[in-house]
Short mmCIF file of C-alpha atoms and ligand atoms in Angstrom, two decimals:
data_model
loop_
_atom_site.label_atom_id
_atom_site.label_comp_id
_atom_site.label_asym_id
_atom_site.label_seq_id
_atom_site.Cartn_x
_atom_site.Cartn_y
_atom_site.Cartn_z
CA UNK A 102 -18.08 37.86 -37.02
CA UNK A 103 -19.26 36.12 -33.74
CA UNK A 104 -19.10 32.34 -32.58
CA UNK A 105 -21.82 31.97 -33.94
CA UNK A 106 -19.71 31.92 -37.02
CA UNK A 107 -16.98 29.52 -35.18
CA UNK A 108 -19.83 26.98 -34.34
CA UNK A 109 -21.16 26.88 -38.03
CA UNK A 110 -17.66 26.39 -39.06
CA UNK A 111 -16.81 23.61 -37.01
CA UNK A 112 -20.24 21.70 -37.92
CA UNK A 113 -19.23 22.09 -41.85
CA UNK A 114 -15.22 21.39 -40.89
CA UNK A 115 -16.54 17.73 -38.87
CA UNK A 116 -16.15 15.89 -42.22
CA UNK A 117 -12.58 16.84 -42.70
CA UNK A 118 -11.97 16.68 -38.76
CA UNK A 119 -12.90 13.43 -38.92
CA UNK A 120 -10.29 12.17 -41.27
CA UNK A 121 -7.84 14.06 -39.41
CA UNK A 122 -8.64 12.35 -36.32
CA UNK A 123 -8.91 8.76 -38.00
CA UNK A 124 -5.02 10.05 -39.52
CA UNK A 125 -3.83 10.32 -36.08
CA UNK A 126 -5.27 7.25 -34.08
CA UNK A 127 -3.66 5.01 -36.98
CA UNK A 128 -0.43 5.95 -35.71
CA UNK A 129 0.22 3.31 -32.51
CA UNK A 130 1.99 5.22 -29.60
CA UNK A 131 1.85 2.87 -26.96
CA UNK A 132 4.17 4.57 -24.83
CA UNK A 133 4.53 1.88 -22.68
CA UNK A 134 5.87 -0.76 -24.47
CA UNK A 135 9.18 0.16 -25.89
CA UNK A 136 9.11 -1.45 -29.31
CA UNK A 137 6.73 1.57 -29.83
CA UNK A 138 8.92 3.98 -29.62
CA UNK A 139 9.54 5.19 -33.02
CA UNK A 140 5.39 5.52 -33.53
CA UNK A 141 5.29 7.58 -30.60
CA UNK A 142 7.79 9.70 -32.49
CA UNK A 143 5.43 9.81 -35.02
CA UNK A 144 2.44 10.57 -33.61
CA UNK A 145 4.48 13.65 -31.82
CA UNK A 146 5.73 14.50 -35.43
CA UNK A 147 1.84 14.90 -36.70
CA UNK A 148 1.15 16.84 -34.17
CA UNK A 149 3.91 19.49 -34.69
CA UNK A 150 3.22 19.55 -38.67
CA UNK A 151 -0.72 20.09 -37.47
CA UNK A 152 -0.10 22.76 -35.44
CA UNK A 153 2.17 24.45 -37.47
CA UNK A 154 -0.62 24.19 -40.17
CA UNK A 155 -2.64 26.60 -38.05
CA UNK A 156 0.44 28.96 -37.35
CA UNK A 157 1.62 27.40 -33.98
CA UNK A 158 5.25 27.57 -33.85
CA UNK A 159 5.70 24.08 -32.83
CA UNK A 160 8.35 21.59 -31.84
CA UNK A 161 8.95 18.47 -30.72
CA UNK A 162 10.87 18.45 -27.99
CA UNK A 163 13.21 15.31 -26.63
CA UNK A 164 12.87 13.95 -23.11
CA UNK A 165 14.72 10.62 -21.85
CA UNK A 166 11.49 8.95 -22.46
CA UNK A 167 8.81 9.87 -25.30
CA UNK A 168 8.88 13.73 -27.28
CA UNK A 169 6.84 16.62 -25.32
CA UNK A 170 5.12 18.56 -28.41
CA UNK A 171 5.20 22.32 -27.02
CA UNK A 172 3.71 24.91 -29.30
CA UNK A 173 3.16 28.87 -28.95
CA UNK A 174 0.92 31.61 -30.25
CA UNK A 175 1.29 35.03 -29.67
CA UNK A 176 -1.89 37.05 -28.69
CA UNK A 177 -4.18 39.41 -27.37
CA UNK A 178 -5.89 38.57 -24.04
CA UNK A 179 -4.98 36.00 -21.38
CA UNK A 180 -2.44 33.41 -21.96
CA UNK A 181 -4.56 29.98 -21.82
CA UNK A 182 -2.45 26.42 -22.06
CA UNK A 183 -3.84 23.44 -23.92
CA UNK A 184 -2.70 20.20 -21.96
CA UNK A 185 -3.43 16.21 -23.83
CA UNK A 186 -1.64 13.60 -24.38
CA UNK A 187 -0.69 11.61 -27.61
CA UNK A 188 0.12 8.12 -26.35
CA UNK A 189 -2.32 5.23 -25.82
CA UNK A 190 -2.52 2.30 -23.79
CA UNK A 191 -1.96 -1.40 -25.38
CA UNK A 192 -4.25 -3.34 -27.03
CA UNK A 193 -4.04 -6.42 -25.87
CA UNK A 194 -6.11 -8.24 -25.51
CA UNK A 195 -6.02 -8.07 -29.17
CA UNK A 196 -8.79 -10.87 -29.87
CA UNK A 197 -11.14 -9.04 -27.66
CA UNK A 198 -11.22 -6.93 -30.12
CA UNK A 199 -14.25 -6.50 -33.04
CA UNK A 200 -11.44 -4.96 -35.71
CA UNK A 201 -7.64 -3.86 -35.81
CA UNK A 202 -7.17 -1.37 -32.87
CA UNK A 203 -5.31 0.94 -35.39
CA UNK A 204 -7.28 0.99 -37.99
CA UNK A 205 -10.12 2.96 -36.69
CA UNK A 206 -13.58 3.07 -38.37
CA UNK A 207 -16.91 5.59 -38.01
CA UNK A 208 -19.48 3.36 -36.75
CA UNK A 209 -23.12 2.96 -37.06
CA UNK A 210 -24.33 2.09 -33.08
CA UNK A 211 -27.47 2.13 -31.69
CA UNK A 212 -26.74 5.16 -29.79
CA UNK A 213 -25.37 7.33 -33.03
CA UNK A 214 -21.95 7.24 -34.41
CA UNK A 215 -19.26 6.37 -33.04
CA UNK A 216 -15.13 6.62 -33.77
CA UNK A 217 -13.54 3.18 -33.09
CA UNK A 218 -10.33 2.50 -32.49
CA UNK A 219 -7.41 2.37 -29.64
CA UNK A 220 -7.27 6.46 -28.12
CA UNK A 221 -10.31 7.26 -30.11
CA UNK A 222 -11.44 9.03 -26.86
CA UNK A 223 -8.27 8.63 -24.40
CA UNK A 224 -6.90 10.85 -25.44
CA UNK A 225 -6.04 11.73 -29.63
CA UNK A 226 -10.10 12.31 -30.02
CA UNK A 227 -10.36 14.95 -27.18
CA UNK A 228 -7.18 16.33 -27.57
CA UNK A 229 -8.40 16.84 -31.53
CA UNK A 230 -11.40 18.47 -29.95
CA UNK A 231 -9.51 21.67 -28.71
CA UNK A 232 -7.03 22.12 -31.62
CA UNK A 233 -9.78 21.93 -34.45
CA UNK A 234 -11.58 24.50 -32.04
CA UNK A 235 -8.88 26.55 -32.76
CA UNK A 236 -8.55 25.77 -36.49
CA UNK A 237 -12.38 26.93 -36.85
CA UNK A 238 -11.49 29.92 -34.88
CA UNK A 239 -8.69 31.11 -36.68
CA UNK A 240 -10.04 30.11 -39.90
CA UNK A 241 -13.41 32.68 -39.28
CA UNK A 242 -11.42 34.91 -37.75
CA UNK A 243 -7.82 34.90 -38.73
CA UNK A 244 -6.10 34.93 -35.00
CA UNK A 245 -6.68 33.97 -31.93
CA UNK A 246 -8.38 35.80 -29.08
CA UNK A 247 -5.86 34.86 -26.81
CA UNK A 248 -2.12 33.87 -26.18
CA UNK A 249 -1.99 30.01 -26.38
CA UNK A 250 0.55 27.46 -25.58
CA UNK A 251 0.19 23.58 -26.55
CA UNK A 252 1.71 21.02 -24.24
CA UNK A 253 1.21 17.77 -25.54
CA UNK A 254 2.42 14.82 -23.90
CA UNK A 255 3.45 11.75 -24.91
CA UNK A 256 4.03 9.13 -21.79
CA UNK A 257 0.65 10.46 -19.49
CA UNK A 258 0.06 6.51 -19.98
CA UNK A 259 2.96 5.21 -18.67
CA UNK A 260 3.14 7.36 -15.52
CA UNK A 261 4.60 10.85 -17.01
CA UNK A 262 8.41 10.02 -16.21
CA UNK A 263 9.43 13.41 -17.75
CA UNK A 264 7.13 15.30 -17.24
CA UNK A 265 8.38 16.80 -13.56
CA UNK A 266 12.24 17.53 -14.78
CA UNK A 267 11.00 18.75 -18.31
CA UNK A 268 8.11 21.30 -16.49
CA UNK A 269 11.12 22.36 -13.77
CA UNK A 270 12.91 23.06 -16.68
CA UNK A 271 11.15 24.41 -18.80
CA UNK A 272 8.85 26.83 -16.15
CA UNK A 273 9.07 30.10 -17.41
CA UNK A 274 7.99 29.07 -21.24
CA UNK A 275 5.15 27.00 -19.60
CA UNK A 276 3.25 29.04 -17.16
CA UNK A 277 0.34 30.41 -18.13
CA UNK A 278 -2.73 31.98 -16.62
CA UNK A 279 -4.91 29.29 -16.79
CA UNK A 280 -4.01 25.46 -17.90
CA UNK A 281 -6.95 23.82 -20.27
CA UNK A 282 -6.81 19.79 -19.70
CA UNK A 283 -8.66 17.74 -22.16
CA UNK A 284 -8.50 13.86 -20.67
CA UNK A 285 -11.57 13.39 -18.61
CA UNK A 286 -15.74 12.74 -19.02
CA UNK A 287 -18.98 14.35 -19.15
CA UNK A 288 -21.10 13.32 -16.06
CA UNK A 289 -23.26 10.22 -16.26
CA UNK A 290 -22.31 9.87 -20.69
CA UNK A 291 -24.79 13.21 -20.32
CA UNK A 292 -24.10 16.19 -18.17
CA UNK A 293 -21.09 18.71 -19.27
CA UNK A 294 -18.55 19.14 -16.82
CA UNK A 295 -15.61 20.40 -15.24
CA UNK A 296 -13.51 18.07 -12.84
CA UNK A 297 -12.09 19.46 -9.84
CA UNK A 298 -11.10 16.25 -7.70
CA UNK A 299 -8.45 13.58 -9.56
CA UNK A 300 -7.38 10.76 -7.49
CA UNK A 301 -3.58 10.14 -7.68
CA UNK A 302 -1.59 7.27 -8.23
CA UNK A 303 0.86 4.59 -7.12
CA UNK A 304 2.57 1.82 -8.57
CA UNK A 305 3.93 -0.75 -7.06
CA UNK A 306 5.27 -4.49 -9.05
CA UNK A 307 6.53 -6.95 -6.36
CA UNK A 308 8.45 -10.51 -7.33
CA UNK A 309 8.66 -12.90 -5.11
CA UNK A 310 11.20 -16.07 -5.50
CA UNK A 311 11.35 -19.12 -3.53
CA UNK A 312 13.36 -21.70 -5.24
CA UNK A 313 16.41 -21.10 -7.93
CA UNK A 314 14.55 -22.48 -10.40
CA UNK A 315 10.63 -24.17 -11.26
CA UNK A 316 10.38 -27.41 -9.62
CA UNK A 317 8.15 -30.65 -9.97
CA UNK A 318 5.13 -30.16 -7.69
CA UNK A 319 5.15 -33.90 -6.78
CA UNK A 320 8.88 -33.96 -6.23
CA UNK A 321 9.16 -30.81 -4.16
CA UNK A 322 5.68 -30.00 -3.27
CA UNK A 323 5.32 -29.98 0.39
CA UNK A 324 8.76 -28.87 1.89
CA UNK A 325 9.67 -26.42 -1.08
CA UNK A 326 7.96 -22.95 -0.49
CA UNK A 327 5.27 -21.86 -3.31
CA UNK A 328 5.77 -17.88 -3.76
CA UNK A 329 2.42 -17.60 -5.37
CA UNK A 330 0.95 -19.21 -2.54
CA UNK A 331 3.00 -16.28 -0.43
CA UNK A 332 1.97 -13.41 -2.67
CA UNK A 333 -1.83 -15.01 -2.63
CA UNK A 334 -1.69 -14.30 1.24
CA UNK A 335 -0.05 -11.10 0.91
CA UNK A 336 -2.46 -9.84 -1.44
CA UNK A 337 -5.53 -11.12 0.39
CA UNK A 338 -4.07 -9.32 3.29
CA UNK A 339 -3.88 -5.79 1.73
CA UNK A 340 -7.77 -5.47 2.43
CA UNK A 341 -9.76 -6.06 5.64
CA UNK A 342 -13.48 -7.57 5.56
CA UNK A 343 -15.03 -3.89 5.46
CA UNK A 344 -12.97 -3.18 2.09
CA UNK A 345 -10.64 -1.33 3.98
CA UNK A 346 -6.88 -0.90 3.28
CA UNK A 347 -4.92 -2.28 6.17
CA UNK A 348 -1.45 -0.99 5.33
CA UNK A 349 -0.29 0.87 8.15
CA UNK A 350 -0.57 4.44 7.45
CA UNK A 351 -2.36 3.76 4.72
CA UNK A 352 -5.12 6.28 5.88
CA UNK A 353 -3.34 9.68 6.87
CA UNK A 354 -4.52 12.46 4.85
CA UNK A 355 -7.80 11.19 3.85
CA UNK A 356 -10.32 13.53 4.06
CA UNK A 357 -14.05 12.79 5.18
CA UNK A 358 -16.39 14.81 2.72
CA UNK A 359 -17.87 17.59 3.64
CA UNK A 360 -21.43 17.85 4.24
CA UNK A 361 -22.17 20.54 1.68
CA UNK A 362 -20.04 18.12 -0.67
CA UNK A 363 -21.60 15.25 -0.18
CA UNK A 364 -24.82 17.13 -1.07
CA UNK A 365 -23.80 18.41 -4.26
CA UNK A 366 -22.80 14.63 -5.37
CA UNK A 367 -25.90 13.73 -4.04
CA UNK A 368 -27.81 16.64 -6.22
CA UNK A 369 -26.01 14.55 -9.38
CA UNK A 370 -28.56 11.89 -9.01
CA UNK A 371 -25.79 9.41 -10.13
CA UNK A 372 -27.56 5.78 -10.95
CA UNK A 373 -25.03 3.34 -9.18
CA UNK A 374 -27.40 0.82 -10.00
CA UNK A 375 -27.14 2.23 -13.82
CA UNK A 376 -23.35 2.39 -13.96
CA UNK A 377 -22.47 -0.87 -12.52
CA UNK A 378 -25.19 -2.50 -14.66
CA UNK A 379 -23.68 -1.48 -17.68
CA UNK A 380 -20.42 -3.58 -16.72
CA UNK A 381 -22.99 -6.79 -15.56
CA UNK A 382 -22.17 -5.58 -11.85
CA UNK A 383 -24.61 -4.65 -8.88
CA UNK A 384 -22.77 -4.22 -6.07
CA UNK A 385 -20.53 -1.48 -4.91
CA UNK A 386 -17.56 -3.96 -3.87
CA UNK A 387 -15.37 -1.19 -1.69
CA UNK A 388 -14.92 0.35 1.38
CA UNK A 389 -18.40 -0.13 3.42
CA UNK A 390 -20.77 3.22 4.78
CA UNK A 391 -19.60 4.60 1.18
CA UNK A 392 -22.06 5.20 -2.12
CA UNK A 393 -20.46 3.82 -4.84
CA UNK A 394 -19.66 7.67 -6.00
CA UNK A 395 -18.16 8.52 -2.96
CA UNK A 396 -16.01 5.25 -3.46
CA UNK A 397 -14.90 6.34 -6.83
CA UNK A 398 -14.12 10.15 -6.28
CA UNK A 399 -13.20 10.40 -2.71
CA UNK A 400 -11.77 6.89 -1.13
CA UNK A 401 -8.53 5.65 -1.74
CA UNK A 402 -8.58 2.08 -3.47
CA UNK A 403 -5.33 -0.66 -3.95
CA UNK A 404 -6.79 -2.73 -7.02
CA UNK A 405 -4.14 -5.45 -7.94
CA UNK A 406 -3.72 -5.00 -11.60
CA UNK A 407 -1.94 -8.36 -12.98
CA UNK A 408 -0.68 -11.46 -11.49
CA UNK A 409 1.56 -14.11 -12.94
CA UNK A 410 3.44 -17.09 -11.96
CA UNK A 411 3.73 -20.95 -13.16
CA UNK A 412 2.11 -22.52 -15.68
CA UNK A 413 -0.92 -20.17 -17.25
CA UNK A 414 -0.78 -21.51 -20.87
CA UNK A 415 -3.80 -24.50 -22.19
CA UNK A 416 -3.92 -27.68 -20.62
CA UNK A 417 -2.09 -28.46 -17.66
CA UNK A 418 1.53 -28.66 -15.36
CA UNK A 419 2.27 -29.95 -12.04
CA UNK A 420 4.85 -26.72 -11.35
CA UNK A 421 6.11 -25.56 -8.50
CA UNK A 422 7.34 -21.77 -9.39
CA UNK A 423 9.89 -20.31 -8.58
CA UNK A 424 8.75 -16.66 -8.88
CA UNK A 425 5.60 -15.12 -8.54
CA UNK A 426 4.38 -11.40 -9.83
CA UNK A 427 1.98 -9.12 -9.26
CA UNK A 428 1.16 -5.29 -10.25
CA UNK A 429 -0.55 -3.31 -7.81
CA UNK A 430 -1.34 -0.04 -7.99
CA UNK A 431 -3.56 2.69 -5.43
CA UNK A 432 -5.43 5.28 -5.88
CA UNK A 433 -4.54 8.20 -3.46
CA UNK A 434 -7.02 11.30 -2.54
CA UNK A 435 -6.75 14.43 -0.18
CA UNK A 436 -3.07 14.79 1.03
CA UNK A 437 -2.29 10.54 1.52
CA UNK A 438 1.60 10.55 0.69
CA UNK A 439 2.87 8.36 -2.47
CA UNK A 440 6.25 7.56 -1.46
CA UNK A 441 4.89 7.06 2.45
CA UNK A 442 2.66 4.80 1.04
CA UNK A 443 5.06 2.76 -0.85
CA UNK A 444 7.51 2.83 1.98
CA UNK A 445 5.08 1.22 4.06
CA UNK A 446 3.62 -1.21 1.69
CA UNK A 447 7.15 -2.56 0.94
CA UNK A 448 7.49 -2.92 4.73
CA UNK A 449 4.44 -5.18 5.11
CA UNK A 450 5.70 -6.92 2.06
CA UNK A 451 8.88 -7.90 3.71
CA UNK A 452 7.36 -8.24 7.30
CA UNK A 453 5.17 -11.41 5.59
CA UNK A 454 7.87 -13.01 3.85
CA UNK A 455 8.82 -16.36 5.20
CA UNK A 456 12.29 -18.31 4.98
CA UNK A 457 13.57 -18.79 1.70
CA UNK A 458 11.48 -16.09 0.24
CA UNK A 459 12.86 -13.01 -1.51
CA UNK A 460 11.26 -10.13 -3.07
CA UNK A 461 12.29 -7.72 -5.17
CA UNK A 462 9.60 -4.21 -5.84
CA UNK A 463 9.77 -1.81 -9.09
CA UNK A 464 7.81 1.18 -8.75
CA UNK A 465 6.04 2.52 -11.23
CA UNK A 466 4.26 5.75 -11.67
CA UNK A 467 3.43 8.36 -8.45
CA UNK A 468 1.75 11.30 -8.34
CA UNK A 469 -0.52 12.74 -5.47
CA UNK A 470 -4.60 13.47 -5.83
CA UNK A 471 -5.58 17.21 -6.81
CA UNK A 472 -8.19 19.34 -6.50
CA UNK A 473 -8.95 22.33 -8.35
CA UNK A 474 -10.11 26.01 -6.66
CA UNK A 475 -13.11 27.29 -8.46
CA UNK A 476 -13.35 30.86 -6.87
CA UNK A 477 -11.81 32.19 -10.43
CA UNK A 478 -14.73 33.45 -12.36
CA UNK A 479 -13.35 31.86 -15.38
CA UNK A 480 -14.85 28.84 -13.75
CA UNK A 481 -18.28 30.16 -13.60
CA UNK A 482 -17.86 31.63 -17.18
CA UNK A 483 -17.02 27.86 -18.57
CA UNK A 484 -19.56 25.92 -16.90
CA UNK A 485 -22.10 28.78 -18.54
CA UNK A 486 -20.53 28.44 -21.89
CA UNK A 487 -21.05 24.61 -21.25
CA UNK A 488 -24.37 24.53 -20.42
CA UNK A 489 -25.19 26.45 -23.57
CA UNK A 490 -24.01 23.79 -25.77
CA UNK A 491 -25.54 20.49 -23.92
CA UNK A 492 -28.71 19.44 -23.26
CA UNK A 493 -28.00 19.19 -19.18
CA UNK A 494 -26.19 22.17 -17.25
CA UNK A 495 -22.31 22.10 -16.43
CA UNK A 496 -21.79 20.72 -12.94
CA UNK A 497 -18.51 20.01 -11.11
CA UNK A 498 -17.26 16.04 -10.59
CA UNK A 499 -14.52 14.45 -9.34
CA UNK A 500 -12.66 11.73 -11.22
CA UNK A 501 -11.93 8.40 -9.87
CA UNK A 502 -8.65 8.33 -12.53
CA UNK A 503 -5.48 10.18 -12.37
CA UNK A 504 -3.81 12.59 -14.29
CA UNK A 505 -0.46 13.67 -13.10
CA UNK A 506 -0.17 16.80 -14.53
CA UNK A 507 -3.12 18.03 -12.80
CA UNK A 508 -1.85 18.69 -9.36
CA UNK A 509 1.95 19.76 -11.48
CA UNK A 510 0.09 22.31 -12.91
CA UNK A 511 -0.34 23.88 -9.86
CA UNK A 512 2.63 23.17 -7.68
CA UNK A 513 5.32 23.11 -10.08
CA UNK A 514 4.29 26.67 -12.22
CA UNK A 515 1.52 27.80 -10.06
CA UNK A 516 -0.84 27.60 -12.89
CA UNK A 517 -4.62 26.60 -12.25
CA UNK A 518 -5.78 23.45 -13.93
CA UNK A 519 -9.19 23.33 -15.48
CA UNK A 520 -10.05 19.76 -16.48
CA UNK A 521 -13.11 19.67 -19.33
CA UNK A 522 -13.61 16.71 -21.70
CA UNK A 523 -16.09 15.10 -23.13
CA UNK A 524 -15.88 11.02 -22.84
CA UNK A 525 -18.51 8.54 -22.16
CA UNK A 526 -18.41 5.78 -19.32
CA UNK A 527 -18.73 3.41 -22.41
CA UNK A 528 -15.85 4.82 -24.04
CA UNK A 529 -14.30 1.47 -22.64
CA UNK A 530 -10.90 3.68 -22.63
CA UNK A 531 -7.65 1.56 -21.66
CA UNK A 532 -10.12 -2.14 -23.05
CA UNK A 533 -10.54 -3.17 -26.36
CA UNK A 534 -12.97 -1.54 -28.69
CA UNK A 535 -12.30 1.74 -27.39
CA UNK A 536 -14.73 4.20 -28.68
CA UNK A 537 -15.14 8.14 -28.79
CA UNK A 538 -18.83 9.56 -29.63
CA UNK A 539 -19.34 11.49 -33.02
CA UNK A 540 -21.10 13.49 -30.57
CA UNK A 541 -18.39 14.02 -27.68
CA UNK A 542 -16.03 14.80 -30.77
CA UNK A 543 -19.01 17.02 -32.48
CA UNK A 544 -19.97 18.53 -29.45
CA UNK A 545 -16.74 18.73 -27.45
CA UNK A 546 -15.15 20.83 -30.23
CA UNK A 547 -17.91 23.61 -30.29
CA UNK A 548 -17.81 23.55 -25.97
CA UNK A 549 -14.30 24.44 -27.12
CA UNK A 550 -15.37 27.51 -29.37
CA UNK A 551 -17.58 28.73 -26.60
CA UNK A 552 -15.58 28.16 -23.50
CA UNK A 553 -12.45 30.29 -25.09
CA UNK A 554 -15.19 32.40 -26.29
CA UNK A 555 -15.98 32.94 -22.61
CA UNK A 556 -12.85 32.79 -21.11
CA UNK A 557 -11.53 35.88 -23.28
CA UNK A 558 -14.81 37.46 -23.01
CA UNK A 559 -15.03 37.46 -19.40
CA UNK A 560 -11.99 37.33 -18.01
N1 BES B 641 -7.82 9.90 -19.31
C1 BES B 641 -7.38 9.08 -18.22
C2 BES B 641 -7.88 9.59 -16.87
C3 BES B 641 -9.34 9.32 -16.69
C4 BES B 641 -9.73 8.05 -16.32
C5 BES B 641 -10.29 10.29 -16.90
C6 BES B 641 -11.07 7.77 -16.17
C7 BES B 641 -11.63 10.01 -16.76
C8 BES B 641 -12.03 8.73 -16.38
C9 BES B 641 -5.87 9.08 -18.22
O1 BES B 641 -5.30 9.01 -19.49
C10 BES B 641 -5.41 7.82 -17.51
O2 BES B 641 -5.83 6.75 -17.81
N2 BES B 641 -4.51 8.01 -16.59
C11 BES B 641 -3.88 6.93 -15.92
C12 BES B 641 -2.70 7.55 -15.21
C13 BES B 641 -1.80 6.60 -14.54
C14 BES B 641 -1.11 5.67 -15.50
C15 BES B 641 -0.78 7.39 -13.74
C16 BES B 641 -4.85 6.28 -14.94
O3 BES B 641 -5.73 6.95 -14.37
O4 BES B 641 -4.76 5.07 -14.78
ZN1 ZN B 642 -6.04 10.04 -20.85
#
């Protein structure tokens, strides 16, 4: 029996895979919005009775925050771990949507089928991808060729709160010789790949208050102080006319590219023109002397995220606020420093304050950029198997998003992370009508077959 067998199994499983998939993005595990808690329960508790359908002895572990879903096999050949996460991001806005968010639906589009619905392909659809991989496998073959651990997460959305102390914990039982990661794209919607730079992440919320309470604009506009007029200024102050960050600091560990880099990226032939098109854009809008790829994979960015304060409902009110809020959040490369950065930002926060002005900050999630070492020839060996199921070769990307487990992988067990997946730029992940391919979740799923092929083959 060869993969060849695994492949032909997997195209006469889709069908079934399907429904499985649609079973699991009905559940709604939005695991940042509490009153979801007891569906992201439930999508953990699919999972576990899933993998324990395939012979994974499986569990659902508690955490403070959401359930981890940690499963084992015992095997022959090197110990691989399978990395996704279960929860979603929220909906809203709900009436941008074409149908109910969790009640997903195949799709007839004009370019193929497509799996609708809210973590069609961020991140239940790729996530699905590697586990019916292995449910082919083991169905042709009975085992395994390897030692496998799951490690399915359930708050990657929300920042991964417990994900550090549960990995500390729980080190021994998770290392592994080589950590599989399911959550990012192909190159371009088109070209296979393997992501070795993530950009990391910082939240920051800030609250400013002026008055105890909202005031008449006629009565006390003038003399009282508007805090959304102070966090306007603040905000239009975070950037200088070059679309550079001007927080002090802001800038240390930032790597230039290298030359050799720059002319791989360049070797891509990515279509900026193409790719901000698509979204009704044309012009790269950050940091100037910078392509729009280098913008997205190697620059740092602070992109404020939400804003609120007074009256924002229909018609009209003559308010003067008394608080105004705003989410901000940066995106960190090379070795820039998360909690530096927040220190600092917090500091030009309060150095811009006027009288009668308070602020109060919540941070939100933190984790540092990674990048990923290719000199393991298991590297070379995936990007082959790749190649052999896509049209274009495998090439390695960066990301412009962040996943925090990435760079954990590697400093917490010492594991290597290698990042494959299989979603489109129009996957419109984290908006409404979120979409996954038939093809990414076709395709992605035989990449699967092959790459463990390879990996145990070649290793
Ligand atoms: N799957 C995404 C990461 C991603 C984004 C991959 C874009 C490929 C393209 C992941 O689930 C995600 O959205 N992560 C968050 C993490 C954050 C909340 C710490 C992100 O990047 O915003
Ligand atoms: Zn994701």
């Amino acid at each position: 029996m060869s993969l060849d067998d695994v492949l032909a199994r997997i195209d006469a499983d889709l069908p079934a895979a399907t429904d499985r998939l649609l079973d699991l993005l009905r559940i709604q595990s939005i695991s940042t919005d509490p009153a979801y808690k007891a569906e992201c329960d439930r999508a953990a508790d699919w999972l576990v009775n899933d993998l324990q359908s395939l012979g994974i002895k499986t569990e659902k572990r508690t955490t403070p925050g959401h359930p981890m879903v940690v499963g084992h096999l015992d095997g022959d050949g090197p110990h691989l771990l399978f990395y996704g996460h279960y929860d979603v991001q929220p909906v809203d806005p709900l009436d941008l949507w074409d149908r109910d968010p969790f009640d997903p639906q195949i799709q007839d589009t004009d370019k193929g089928q497509v799996i609708r619905g809210r973590g069609a392909s961020d991140d239940k659809g790729q996530l699905m991808t590697f586990v019916e991989a292995c449910r082919a496998w083991k169905s042709v073959h009975g085992t395994l060729p390897c030692k496998l651990t799951f490690f399915l997460e359930g708050e990657e959305e929300s920042g991964s709160p417990s994900l550090v102390p549960f990995m500390r914990e729980h080190a021994d039982e998770l290392k592994s010789d080589l950590a599989l990661i399911c959550d990012t794209g192909l190159f371009a919607s088109r070209v296979p790949a393997i992501t070795t730079m993530l950009r990391g992440m910082l939240g920051e919320e800030i609250t400013i208050t002026g008055a105890n309470k909202d005031l008449h604009s006629g009565m006390f506009g003038g003399p009282g102080i508007n805090p959304i007029r102070v966090l306007s200024k603040i905000i239009a102050s975070l950037h200088d006319d070059t679309g550079r960050i001007t927080i002090p600091g802001f800038y240390d560990g930032v790597p230039e590219i290298s030359d050799e880099l720059r002319a791989q990226w360049e070797g891509l032939g990515f279509d900026a023109d193409e790719f901000l098109g698509d979204v009704d854009l044309s012009t790269p809008a950050g940091e100037q002397g910078y392509t729009a790829l280098e913008m997205i994979w190697s620059r740092p960015t602070c992109e404020v995220n939400g804003i609120d304060g007074g009256y924002t409902g229909d018609g009209f009110k003559t308010v003067l606020p008394a608080k105004a809020n705003a989410k901000i959040s940066f995106r960190l490369v090379g070795t820039q420093d998360p909690e530096a950065i927040r220190a600092s930002f917090r500091k030009l926060v309060q150095d811009m304050l006027p009288p009668d002005c308070t602020v109060e900050f919540k941070d939100h999630s933190c984790a540092p950029a990674s990048s990923t070492d290719t000199s393991d020839p298991a590297f070379a060996a995936a990007l082959r198997a790749l190649s052999d199921e896509w049209p274009d070769n495998a090439a390695y990307i960066g990301c412009g998003g962040s996943i925090p487990i990435a760079g954990l992988f590697q400093n917490i067990l010492g594991t290597t992370p290698m990042l494959i997946g299989y979603g489109k730029d129009d996957d419109q992940i984290h908006s409404p009508n979120e979409k996954y391919d038939m093809e990414s979740f076709h395709k992605g799923t035989r990449s699967w077959a092959r790459v463990l092929h390879a990996l145990t083959n070649n290793v």
